[in-house]
mmCIF file of C-alpha atoms and ligand atoms in Angstrom:
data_model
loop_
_atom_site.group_PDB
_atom_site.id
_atom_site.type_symbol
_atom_site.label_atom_id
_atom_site.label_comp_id
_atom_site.label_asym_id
_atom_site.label_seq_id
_atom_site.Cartn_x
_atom_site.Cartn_y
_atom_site.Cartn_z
ATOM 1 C CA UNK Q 1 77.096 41.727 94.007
ATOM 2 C CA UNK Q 2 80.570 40.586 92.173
ATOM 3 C CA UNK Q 3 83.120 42.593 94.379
ATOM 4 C CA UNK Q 4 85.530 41.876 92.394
ATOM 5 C CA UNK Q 5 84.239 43.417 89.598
ATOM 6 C CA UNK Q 6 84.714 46.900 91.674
ATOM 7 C CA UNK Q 7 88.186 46.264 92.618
ATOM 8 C CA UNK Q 8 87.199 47.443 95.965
ATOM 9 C CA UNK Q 9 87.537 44.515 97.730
ATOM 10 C CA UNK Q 10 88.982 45.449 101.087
ATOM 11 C CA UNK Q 11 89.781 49.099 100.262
ATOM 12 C CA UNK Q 12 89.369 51.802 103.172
ATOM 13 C CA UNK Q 13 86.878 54.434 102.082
ATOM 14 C CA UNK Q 14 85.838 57.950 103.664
ATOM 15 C CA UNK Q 15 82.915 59.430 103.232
ATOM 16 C CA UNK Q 16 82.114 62.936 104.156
ATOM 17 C CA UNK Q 17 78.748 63.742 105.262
ATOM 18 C CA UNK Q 18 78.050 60.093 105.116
ATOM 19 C CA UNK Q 19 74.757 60.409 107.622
ATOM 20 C CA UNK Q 20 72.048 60.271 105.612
ATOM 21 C CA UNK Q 21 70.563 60.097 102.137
ATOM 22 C CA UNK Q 22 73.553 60.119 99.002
ATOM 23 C CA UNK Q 23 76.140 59.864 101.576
ATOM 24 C CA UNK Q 24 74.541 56.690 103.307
ATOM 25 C CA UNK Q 25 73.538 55.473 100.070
ATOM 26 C CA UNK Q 26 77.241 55.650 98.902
ATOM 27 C CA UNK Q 27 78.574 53.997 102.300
ATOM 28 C CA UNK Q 28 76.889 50.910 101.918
ATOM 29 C CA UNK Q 29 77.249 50.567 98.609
ATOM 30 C CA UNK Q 30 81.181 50.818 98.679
ATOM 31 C CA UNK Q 31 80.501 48.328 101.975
ATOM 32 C CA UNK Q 32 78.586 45.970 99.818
ATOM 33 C CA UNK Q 33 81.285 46.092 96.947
ATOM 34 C CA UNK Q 34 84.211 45.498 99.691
ATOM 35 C CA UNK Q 35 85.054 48.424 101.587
ATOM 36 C CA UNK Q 36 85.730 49.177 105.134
ATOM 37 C CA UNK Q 37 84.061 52.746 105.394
ATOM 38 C CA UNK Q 38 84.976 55.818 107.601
ATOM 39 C CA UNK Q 39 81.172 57.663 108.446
ATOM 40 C CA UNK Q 40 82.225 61.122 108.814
ATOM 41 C CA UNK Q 41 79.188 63.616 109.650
ATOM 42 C CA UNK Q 42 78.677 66.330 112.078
ATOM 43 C CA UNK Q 43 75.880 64.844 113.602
ATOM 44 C CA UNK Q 44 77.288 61.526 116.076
ATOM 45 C CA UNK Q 45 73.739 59.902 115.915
ATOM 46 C CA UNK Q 46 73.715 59.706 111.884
ATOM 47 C CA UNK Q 47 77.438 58.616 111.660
ATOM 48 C CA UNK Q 48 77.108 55.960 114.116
ATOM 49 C CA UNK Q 49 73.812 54.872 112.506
ATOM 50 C CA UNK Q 50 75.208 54.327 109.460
ATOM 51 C CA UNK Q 51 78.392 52.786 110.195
ATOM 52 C CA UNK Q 52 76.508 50.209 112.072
ATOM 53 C CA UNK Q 53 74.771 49.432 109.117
ATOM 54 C CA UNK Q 54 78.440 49.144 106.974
ATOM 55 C CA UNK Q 55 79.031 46.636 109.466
ATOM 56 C CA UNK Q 56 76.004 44.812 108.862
ATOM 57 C CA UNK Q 57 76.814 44.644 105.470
ATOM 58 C CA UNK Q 58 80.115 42.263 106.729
ATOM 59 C CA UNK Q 59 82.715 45.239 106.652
ATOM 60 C CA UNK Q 60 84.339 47.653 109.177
ATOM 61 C CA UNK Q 61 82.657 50.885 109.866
ATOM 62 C CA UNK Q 62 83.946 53.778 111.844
ATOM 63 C CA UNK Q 63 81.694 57.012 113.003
ATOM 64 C CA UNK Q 64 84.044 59.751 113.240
ATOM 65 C CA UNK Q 65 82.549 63.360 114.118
ATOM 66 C CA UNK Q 66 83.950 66.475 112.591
ATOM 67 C CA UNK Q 67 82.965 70.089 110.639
ATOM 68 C CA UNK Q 68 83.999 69.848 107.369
ATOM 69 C CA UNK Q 69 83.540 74.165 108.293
ATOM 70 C CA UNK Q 70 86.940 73.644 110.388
ATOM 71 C CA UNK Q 71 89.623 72.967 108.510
ATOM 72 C CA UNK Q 72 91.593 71.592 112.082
ATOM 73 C CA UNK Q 73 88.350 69.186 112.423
ATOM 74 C CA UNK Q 74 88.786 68.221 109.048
ATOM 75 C CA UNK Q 75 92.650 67.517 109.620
ATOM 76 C CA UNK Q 76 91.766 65.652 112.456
ATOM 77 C CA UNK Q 77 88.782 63.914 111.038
ATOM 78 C CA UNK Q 78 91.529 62.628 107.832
ATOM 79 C CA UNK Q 79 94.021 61.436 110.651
ATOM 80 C CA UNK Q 80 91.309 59.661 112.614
ATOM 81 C CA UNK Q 81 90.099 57.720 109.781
ATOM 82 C CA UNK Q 82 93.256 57.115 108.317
ATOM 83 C CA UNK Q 83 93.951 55.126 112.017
ATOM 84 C CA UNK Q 84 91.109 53.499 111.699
ATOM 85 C CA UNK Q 85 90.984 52.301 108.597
ATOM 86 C CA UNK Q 86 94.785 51.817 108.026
ATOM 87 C CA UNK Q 87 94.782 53.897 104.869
ATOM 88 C CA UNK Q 88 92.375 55.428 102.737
ATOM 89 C CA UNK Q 89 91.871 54.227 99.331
ATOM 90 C CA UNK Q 90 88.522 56.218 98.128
ATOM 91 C CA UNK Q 91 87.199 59.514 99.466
ATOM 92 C CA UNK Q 92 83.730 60.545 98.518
ATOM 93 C CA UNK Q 93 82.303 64.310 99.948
ATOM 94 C CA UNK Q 94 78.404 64.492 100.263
ATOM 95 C CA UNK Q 95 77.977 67.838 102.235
ATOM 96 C CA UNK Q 96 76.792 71.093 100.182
ATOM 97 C CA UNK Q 97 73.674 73.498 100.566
ATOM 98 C CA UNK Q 98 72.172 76.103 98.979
ATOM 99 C CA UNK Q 99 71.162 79.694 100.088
ATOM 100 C CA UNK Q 100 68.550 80.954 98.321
ATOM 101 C CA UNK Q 101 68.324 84.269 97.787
ATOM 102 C CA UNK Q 102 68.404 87.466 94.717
ATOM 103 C CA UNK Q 103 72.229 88.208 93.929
ATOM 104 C CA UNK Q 104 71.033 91.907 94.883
ATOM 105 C CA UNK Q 105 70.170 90.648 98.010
ATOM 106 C CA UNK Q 106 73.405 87.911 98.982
ATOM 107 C CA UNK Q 107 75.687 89.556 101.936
ATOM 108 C CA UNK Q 108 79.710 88.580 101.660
ATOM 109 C CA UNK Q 109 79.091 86.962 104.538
ATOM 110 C CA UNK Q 110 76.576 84.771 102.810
ATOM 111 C CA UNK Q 111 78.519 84.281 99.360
ATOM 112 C CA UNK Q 112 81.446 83.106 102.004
ATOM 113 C CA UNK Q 113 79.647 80.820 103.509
ATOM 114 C CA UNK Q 114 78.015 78.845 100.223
ATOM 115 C CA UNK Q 115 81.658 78.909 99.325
ATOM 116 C CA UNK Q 116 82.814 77.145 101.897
ATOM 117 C CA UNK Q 117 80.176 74.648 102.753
ATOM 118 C CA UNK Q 118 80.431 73.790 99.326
ATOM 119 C CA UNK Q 119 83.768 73.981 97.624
ATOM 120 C CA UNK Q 120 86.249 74.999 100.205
ATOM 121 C CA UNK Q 121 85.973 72.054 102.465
ATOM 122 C CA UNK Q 122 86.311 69.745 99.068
ATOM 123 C CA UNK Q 123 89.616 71.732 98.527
ATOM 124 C CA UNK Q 124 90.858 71.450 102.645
ATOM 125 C CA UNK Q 125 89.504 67.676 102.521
ATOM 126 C CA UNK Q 126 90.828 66.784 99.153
ATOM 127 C CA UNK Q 127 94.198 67.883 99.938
ATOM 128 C CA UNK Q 128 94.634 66.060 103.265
ATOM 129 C CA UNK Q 129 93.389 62.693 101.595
ATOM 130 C CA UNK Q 130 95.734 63.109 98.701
ATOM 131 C CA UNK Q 131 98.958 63.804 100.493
ATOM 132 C CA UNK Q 132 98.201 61.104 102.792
ATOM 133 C CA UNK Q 133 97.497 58.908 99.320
ATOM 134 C CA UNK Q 134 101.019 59.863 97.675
ATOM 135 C CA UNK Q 135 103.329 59.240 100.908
ATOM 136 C CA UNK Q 136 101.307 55.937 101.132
ATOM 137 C CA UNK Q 137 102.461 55.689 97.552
ATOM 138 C CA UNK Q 138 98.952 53.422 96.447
ATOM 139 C CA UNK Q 139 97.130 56.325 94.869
ATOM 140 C CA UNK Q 140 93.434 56.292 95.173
ATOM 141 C CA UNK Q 141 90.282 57.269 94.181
ATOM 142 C CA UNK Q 142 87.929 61.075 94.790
ATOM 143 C CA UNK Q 143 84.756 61.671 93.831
ATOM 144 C CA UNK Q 144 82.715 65.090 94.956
ATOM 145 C CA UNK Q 145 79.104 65.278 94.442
ATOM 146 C CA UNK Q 146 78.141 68.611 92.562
ATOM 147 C CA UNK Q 147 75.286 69.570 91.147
ATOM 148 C CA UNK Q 148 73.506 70.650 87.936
ATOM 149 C CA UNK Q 149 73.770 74.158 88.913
ATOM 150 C CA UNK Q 150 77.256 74.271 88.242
ATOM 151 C CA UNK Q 151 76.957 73.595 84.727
ATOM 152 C CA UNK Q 152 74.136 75.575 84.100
ATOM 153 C CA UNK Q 153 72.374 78.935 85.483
ATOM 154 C CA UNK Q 154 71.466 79.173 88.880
ATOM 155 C CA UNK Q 155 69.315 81.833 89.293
ATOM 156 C CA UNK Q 156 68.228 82.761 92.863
ATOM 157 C CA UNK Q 157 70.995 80.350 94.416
ATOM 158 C CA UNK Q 158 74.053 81.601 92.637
ATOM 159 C CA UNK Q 159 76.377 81.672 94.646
ATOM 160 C CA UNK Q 160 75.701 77.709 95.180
ATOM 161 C CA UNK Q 161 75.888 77.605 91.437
ATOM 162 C CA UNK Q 162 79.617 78.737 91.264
ATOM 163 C CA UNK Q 163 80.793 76.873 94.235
ATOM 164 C CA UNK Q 164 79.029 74.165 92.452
ATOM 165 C CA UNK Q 165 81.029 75.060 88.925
ATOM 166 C CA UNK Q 166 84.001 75.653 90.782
ATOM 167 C CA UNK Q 167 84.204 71.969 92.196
ATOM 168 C CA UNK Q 168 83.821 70.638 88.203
ATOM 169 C CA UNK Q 169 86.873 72.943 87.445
ATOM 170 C CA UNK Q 170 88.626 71.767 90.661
ATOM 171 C CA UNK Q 171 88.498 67.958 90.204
ATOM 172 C CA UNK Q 172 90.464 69.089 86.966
ATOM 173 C CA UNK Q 173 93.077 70.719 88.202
ATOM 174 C CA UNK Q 174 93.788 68.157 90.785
ATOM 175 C CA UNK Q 175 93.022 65.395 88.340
ATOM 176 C CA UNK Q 176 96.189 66.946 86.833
ATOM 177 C CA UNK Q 177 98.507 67.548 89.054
ATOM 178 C CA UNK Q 178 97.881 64.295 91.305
ATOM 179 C CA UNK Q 179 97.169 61.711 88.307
ATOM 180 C CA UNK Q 180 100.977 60.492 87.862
ATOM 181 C CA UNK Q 181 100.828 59.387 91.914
ATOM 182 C CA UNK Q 182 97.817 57.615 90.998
ATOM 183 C CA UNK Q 183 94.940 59.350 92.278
ATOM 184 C CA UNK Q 184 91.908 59.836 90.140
ATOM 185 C CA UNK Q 185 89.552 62.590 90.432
ATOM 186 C CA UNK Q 186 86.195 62.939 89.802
ATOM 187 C CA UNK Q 187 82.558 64.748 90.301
ATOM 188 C CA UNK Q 188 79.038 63.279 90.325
ATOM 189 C CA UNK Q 189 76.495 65.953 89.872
ATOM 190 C CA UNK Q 190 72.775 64.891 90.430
ATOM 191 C CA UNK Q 191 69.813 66.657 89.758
ATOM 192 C CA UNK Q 192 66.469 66.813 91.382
ATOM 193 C CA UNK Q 193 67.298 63.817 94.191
ATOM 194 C CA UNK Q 194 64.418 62.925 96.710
ATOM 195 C CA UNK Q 195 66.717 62.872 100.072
ATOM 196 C CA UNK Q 196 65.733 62.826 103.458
ATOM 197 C CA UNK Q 197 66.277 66.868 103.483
ATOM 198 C CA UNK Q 198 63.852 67.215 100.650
ATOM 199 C CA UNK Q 199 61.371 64.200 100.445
ATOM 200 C CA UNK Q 200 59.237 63.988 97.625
ATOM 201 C CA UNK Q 201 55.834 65.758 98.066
ATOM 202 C CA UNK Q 202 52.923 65.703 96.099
ATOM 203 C CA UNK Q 203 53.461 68.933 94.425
ATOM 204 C CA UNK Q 204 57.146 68.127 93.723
ATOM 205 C CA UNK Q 205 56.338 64.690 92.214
ATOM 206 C CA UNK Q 206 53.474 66.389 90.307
ATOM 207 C CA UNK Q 207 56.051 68.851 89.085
ATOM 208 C CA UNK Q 208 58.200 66.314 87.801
ATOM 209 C CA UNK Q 209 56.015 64.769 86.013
ATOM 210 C CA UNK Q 210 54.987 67.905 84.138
ATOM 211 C CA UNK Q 211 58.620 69.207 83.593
ATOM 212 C CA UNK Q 212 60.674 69.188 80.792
ATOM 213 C CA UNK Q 213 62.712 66.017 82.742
ATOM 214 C CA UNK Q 214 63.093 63.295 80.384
ATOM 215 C CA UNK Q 215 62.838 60.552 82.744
ATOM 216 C CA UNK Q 216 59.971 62.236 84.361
ATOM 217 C CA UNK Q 217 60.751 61.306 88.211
ATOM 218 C CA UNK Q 218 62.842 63.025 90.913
ATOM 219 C CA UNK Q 219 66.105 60.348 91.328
ATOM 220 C CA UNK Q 220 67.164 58.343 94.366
ATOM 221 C CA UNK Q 221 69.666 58.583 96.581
ATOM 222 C CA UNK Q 222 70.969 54.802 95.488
ATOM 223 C CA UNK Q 223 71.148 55.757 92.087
ATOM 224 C CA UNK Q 224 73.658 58.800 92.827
ATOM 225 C CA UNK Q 225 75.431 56.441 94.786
ATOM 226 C CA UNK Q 226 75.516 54.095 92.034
ATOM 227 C CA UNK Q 227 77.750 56.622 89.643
ATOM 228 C CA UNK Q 228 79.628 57.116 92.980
ATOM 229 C CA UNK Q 229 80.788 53.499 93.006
ATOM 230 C CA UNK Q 230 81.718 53.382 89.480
ATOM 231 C CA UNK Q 231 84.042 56.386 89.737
ATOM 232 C CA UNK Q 232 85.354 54.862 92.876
ATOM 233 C CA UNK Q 233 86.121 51.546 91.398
ATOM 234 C CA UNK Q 234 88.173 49.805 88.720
ATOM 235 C CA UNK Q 235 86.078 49.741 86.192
ATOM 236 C CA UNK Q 236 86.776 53.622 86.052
ATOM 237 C CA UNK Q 237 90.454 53.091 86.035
ATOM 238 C CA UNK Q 238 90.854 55.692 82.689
ATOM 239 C CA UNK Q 239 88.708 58.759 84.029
ATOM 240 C CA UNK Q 240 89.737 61.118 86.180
ATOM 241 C CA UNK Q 241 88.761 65.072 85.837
ATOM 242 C CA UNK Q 242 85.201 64.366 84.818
ATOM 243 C CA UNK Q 243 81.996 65.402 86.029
ATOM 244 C CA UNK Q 244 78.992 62.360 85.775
ATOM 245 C CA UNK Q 245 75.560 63.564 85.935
ATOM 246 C CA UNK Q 246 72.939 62.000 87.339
ATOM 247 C CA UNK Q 247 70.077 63.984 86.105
ATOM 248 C CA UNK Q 248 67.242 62.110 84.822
ATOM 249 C CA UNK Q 249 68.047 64.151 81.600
ATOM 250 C CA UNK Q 250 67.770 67.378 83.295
ATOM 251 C CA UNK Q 251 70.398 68.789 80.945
ATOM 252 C CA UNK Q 252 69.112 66.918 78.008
ATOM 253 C CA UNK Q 253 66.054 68.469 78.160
ATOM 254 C CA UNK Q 254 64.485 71.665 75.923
ATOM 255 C CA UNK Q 255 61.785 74.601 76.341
ATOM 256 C CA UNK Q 256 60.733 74.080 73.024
ATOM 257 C CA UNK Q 257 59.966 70.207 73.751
ATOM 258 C CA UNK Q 258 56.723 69.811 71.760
ATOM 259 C CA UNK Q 259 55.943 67.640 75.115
ATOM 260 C CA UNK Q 260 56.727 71.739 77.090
ATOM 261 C CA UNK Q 261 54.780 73.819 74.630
ATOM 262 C CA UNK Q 262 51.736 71.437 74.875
ATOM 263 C CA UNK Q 263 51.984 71.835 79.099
ATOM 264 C CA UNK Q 264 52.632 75.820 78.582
ATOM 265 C CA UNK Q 265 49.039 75.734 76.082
ATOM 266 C CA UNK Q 266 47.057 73.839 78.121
ATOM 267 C CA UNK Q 267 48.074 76.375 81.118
ATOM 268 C CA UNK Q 268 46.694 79.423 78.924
HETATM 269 N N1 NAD S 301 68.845 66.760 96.686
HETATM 270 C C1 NAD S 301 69.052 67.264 95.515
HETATM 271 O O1 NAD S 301 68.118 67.374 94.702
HETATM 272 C C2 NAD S 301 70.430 67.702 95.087
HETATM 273 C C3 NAD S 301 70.624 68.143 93.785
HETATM 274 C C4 NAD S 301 71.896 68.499 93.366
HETATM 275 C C5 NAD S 301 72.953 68.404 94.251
HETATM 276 N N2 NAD S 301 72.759 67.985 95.530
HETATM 277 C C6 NAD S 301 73.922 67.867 96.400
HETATM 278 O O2 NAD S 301 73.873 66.619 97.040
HETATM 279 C C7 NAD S 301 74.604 66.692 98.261
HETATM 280 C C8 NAD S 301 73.789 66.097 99.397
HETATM 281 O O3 NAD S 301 72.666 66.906 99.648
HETATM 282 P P1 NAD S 301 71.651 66.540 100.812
HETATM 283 O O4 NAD S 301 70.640 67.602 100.877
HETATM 284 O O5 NAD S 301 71.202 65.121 100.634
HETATM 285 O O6 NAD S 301 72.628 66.627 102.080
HETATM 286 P P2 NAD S 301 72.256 66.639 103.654
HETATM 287 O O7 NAD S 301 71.815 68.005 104.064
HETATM 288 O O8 NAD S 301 71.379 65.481 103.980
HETATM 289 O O9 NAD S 301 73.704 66.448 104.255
HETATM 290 C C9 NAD S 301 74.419 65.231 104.127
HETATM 291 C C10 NAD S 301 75.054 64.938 105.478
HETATM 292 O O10 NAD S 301 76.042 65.943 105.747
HETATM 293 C C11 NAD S 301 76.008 66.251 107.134
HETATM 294 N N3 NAD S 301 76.542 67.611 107.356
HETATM 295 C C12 NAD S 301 75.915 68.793 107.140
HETATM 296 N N4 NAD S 301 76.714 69.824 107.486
HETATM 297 C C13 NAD S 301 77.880 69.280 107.931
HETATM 298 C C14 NAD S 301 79.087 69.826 108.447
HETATM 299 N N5 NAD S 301 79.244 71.158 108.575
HETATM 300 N N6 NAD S 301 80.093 68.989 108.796
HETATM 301 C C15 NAD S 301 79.937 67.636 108.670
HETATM 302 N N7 NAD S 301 78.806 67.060 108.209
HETATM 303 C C16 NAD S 301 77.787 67.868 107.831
HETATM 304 C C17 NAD S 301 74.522 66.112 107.508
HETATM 305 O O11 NAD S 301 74.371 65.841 108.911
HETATM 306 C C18 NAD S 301 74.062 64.958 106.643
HETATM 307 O O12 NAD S 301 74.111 63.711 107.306
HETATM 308 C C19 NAD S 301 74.973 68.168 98.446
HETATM 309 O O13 NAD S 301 76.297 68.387 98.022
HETATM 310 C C20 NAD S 301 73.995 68.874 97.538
HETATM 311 O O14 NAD S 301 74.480 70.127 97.117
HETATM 312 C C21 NAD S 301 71.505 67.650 95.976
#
């Protein structure tokens, strides 16, 4: 790879929930483009794991353990990387989960907690990283992975699906108010993503196949990674407040497809 093209070349990155699956995938990406890389995950054996492999790939790498649930482990976390690393240029959040469950059904305690695991920590995380960012004075770069469910419906997991919409609203508002110290910020939202915590099965890879899903395949982990490293990089030096997704088409696609209507008539 031309690191240079990337403008990464020895930037200090963080990524949160960097264990396994997109967040690995995005660690040694940004490692093989130039970065040293901060492994943050709540689980030591996956953090070490894969900052062993960012140093195989030539750069530093640095497990750090912490619960993006706790905003004082999350302080922490930010301080201990920031050490590490001397700085930190790019942050990148992986971690977010769904509940699933009816709306009639969802307890406050429940709603809370799909909040949190999914947009509150981006807000306690994001704001640590970008005050460290403007007294460093070098700005930087944030990307949050979201999901399709934020832009659409999410029936069944909604309160996911507003956390999810609330992140694609949030990189806005702090696109705005910390774009003049020079800190971009951005969202990747994938859609159906064969990971570790939901490998590909038959019936999901027949299901693919037979949905409305343009490119007719679940994605990889390396190709959400890939729209990670672009909104990291230089080469996305004029976009900040967006939301990429990586959706095989997902929101591209119809019910009244011909390609749907033939599926739904061959199921009568
Ligand atoms: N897989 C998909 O199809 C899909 C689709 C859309 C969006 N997403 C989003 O992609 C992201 C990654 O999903 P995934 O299922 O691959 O993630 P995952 O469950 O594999 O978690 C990623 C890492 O985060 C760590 N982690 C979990 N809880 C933590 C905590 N409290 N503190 C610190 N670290 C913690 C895990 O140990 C793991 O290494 C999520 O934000 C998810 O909402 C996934």
């Amino acid at each position: 790879m031309t690191a240079s093209l990337f403008g990464l070349d020895g930037k200090k990155a963080l990524i949160v929930g960097g264990g396994r699956g997109m967040g690995e995938s995005s660690a040694l990406l940004l490692a093989q483009a130039g970065c040293d890389v901060a492994v943050l995950d709540n689980d030591a054996g996956r953090a070490g794991h894969v900052a062993d492999a960012v140093r195989g790939c030539g750069r530093q790498g640095f497990p750090i353990v912490a619960d993006i649930l706790d905003e004082a482990s999350v302080r922490r976390a930010v301080d201990e990387a920031e050490a590490a690393l001397g700085g930190i240029d790019v942050l990148v959040t992986i971690v977010g989960q769904a509940l699933f469950k009816p709306l009639l059904d969802v307890t406050l305690e429940e709603w809370d907690f799909d909040q949190s695991r999914n947009l509150r920590y981006f807000f306690v995380t994001a704001r640590a990283v970008a005050a460290a960012m403007i007294a460093r004075g070098q700005g930087g770069a944030l990307v949050c992975v979201g999901s399709v469910d934020g832009a659409i419906g999410a029936p069944g997991h909604a309160a996911y699906g507003a956390a999810k919409a609330g992140l694609m609203h949030l990189v806005k508002s702090m696109a705005g108010e910390w774009g003049r110290s020079g800190i971009r910020v951005n969202a990747v939202a994938p859609g159906s993503i064969t990971t570790p915590r939901l490998p590909e099965t038959d019936q999901s890879r027949a299901l693919m196949e037979a949905s409305v899903l343009p490119i007719g395949r679940a994605g990889t982990t390396d190709e959400v990674a890939g729209a990670v490293l672009f909104l990291a990089s230089k080469l996305a030096g004029y976009v900040t407040g967006h939301t990429v997704f990586v959706d095989g088409g997902w929101m591209a696609a119809n019910l009244f497809d011909p390609r749907v209507m033939a599926v739904k008539k061959s199921n009568e």
